Amino acid sequence: MPQPTGPPQELRTRVLVHFKAWFGFTGAAGSSDDGRVRHITEWLPTAYAARLFQARYRNADEGELREIIADAVGEAYFNVSPRGKLHMVALTDIVYIKFSY
């Protein structure tokens, strides 16, 4: 059977991610956004879902995939603007992660 050569031509459905992991902002301590182990279920914004599929199909390493998920969930969960605030969100120590689409 041939290997897939790229992401689906159209991402017709949204991607739901569910995980238990250390997740939060890497900035100053003392807020409810501090990093800690969390159980989160969140819909990925469409642009991030496409990035995630593209990265997966080009065999991106785990760090890059985790960064895409952290940015996507950070934007959705913390309502972080994609301009300048991303990459302050960290996703580490993943206990489990599941995707539905």
PDB file of N, CA, C and O in Angstrom, residues 50-77:
ATOM      1  N   ALA A  50      -4.423  22.300  10.543  1.00  0.00           N
ATOM      2  CA  ALA A  50      -3.737  22.123   9.260  1.00  0.00           C
ATOM      3  C   ALA A  50      -2.224  22.064   9.456  1.00  0.00           C
ATOM      4  O   ALA A  50      -1.552  21.205   8.860  1.00  0.00           O
ATOM      5  N   ARG A  51      -1.680  22.947  10.286  1.00  0.00           N
ATOM      6  CA  ARG A  51      -0.226  22.919  10.578  1.00  0.00           C
ATOM      7  C   ARG A  51       0.188  21.599  11.194  1.00  0.00           C
ATOM      8  O   ARG A  51       1.244  21.051  10.883  1.00  0.00           O
ATOM      9  N   LEU A  52      -0.645  21.088  12.104  1.00  0.00           N
ATOM     10  CA  LEU A  52      -0.337  19.829  12.767  1.00  0.00           C
ATOM     11  C   LEU A  52      -0.289  18.680  11.766  1.00  0.00           C
ATOM     12  O   LEU A  52       0.642  17.878  11.770  1.00  0.00           O
ATOM     13  N   PHE A  53      -1.282  18.608  10.873  1.00  0.00           N
ATOM     14  CA  PHE A  53      -1.281  17.565   9.848  1.00  0.00           C
ATOM     15  C   PHE A  53      -0.077  17.702   8.923  1.00  0.00           C
ATOM     16  O   PHE A  53       0.579  16.715   8.585  1.00  0.00           O
ATOM     17  N   GLN A  54       0.221  18.920   8.503  1.00  0.00           N
ATOM     18  CA  GLN A  54       1.365  19.132   7.614  1.00  0.00           C
ATOM     19  C   GLN A  54       2.660  18.715   8.280  1.00  0.00           C
ATOM     20  O   GLN A  54       3.499  18.055   7.671  1.00  0.00           O
ATOM     21  N   ALA A  55       2.838  19.083   9.534  1.00  0.00           N
ATOM     22  CA  ALA A  55       4.055  18.720  10.263  1.00  0.00           C
ATOM     23  C   ALA A  55       4.148  17.207  10.428  1.00  0.00           C
ATOM     24  O   ALA A  55       5.220  16.613  10.245  1.00  0.00           O
ATOM     25  N   ARG A  56       3.044  16.576  10.738  1.00  0.00           N
ATOM     26  CA  ARG A  56       3.039  15.116  10.922  1.00  0.00           C
ATOM     27  C   ARG A  56       3.410  14.392   9.632  1.00  0.00           C
ATOM     28  O   ARG A  56       4.181  13.448   9.632  1.00  0.00           O
ATOM     29  N   TYR A  57       2.870  14.847   8.529  1.00  0.00           N
ATOM     30  CA  TYR A  57       3.127  14.190   7.244  1.00  0.00           C
ATOM     31  C   TYR A  57       4.532  14.421   6.720  1.00  0.00           C
ATOM     32  O   TYR A  57       5.011  13.690   5.882  1.00  0.00           O
ATOM     33  N   ARG A  58       5.214  15.438   7.236  1.00  0.00           N
ATOM     34  CA  ARG A  58       6.617  15.612   6.835  1.00  0.00           C
ATOM     35  C   ARG A  58       7.563  15.091   7.914  1.00  0.00           C
ATOM     36  O   ARG A  58       8.743  15.406   7.942  1.00  0.00           O
ATOM     37  N   ASN A  59       7.010  14.291   8.821  1.00  0.00           N
ATOM     38  CA  ASN A  59       7.780  13.631   9.879  1.00  0.00           C
ATOM     39  C   ASN A  59       8.490  14.607  10.812  1.00  0.00           C
ATOM     40  O   ASN A  59       9.648  14.393  11.174  1.00  0.00           O
ATOM     41  N   ALA A  60       7.783  15.649  11.214  1.00  0.00           N
ATOM     42  CA  ALA A  60       8.340  16.594  12.183  1.00  0.00           C
ATOM     43  C   ALA A  60       8.633  15.866  13.492  1.00  0.00           C
ATOM     44  O   ALA A  60       7.985  14.868  13.822  1.00  0.00           O
ATOM     45  N   ASP A  61       9.596  16.373  14.233  1.00  0.00           N
ATOM     46  CA  ASP A  61       9.925  15.728  15.505  1.00  0.00           C
ATOM     47  C   ASP A  61       8.869  16.057  16.559  1.00  0.00           C
ATOM     48  O   ASP A  61       8.036  16.944  16.399  1.00  0.00           O
ATOM     49  N   GLU A  62       8.918  15.326  17.655  1.00  0.00           N
ATOM     50  CA  GLU A  62       7.924  15.466  18.709  1.00  0.00           C
ATOM     51  C   GLU A  62       7.897  16.879  19.280  1.00  0.00           C
ATOM     52  O   GLU A  62       6.832  17.404  19.612  1.00  0.00           O
ATOM     53  N   GLY A  63       9.049  17.515  19.392  1.00  0.00           N
ATOM     54  CA  GLY A  63       9.103  18.874  19.931  1.00  0.00           C
ATOM     55  C   GLY A  63       8.312  19.860  19.094  1.00  0.00           C
ATOM     56  O   GLY A  63       7.595  20.709  19.634  1.00  0.00           O
ATOM     57  N   GLU A  64       8.421  19.758  17.776  1.00  0.00           N
ATOM     58  CA  GLU A  64       7.679  20.667  16.900  1.00  0.00           C
ATOM     59  C   GLU A  64       6.176  20.399  16.988  1.00  0.00           C
ATOM     60  O   GLU A  64       5.377  21.336  17.047  1.00  0.00           O
ATOM     61  N   LEU A  65       5.791  19.128  17.017  1.00  0.00           N
ATOM     62  CA  LEU A  65       4.374  18.790  17.129  1.00  0.00           C
ATOM     63  C   LEU A  65       3.800  19.295  18.455  1.00  0.00           C
ATOM     64  O   LEU A  65       2.705  19.857  18.497  1.00  0.00           O
ATOM     65  N   ARG A  66       4.557  19.110  19.524  1.00  0.00           N
ATOM     66  CA  ARG A  66       4.118  19.564  20.851  1.00  0.00           C
ATOM     67  C   ARG A  66       3.979  21.086  20.866  1.00  0.00           C
ATOM     68  O   ARG A  66       3.057  21.636  21.466  1.00  0.00           O
ATOM     69  N   GLU A  67       4.888  21.799  20.204  1.00  0.00           N
ATOM     70  CA  GLU A  67       4.824  23.267  20.143  1.00  0.00           C
ATOM     71  C   GLU A  67       3.568  23.730  19.415  1.00  0.00           C
ATOM     72  O   GLU A  67       2.899  24.676  19.847  1.00  0.00           O
ATOM     73  N   ILE A  68       3.222  23.066  18.318  1.00  0.00           N
ATOM     74  CA  ILE A  68       2.009  23.422  17.569  1.00  0.00           C
ATOM     75  C   ILE A  68       0.777  23.214  18.446  1.00  0.00           C
ATOM     76  O   ILE A  68      -0.101  24.079  18.522  1.00  0.00           O
ATOM     77  N   ILE A  69       0.731  22.085  19.144  1.00  0.00           N
ATOM     78  CA  ILE A  69      -0.416  21.798  20.012  1.00  0.00           C
ATOM     79  C   ILE A  69      -0.473  22.805  21.158  1.00  0.00           C
ATOM     80  O   ILE A  69      -1.546  23.323  21.490  1.00  0.00           O
ATOM     81  N   ALA A  70       0.673  23.116  21.762  1.00  0.00           N
ATOM     82  CA  ALA A  70       0.701  24.082  22.865  1.00  0.00           C
ATOM     83  C   ALA A  70       0.197  25.440  22.405  1.00  0.00           C
ATOM     84  O   ALA A  70      -0.609  26.082  23.092  1.00  0.00           O
ATOM     85  N   ASP A  71       0.651  25.898  21.246  1.00  0.00           N
ATOM     86  CA  ASP A  71       0.200  27.193  20.734  1.00  0.00           C
ATOM     87  C   ASP A  71      -1.301  27.175  20.442  1.00  0.00           C
ATOM     88  O   ASP A  71      -2.023  28.115  20.775  1.00  0.00           O
ATOM     89  N   ALA A  72      -1.769  26.094  19.820  1.00  0.00           N
ATOM     90  CA  ALA A  72      -3.188  25.994  19.459  1.00  0.00           C
ATOM     91  C   ALA A  72      -4.070  25.972  20.692  1.00  0.00           C
ATOM     92  O   ALA A  72      -5.052  26.722  20.783  1.00  0.00           O
ATOM     93  N   VAL A  73      -3.731  25.130  21.657  1.00  0.00           N
ATOM     94  CA  VAL A  73      -4.547  25.046  22.870  1.00  0.00           C
ATOM     95  C   VAL A  73      -4.386  26.315  23.698  1.00  0.00           C
ATOM     96  O   VAL A  73      -5.345  26.789  24.306  1.00  0.00           O
ATOM     97  N   GLY A  74      -3.197  26.902  23.690  1.00  0.00           N
ATOM     98  CA  GLY A  74      -3.004  28.173  24.385  1.00  0.00           C
ATOM     99  C   GLY A  74      -3.913  29.251  23.845  1.00  0.00           C
ATOM    100  O   GLY A  74      -4.522  30.009  24.600  1.00  0.00           O
ATOM    101  N   GLU A  75      -4.033  29.306  22.521  1.00  0.00           N
ATOM    102  CA  GLU A  75      -4.908  30.307  21.909  1.00  0.00           C
ATOM    103  C   GLU A  75      -6.369  30.032  22.261  1.00  0.00           C
ATOM    104  O   GLU A  75      -7.115  30.952  22.606  1.00  0.00           O
ATOM    105  N   ALA A  76      -6.776  28.772  22.202  1.00  0.00           N
ATOM    106  CA  ALA A  76      -8.169  28.435  22.463  1.00  0.00           C
ATOM    107  C   ALA A  76      -8.511  28.478  23.960  1.00  0.00           C
ATOM    108  O   ALA A  76      -9.534  29.033  24.353  1.00  0.00           O
ATOM    109  N   TYR A  77      -7.657  27.920  24.790  1.00  0.00           N
ATOM    110  CA  TYR A  77      -7.938  27.767  26.219  1.00  0.00           C
ATOM    111  C   TYR A  77      -7.728  29.061  26.999  1.00  0.00           C
ATOM    112  O   TYR A  77      -8.530  29.422  27.849  1.00  0.00           O
TER     113      TYR A  77
END
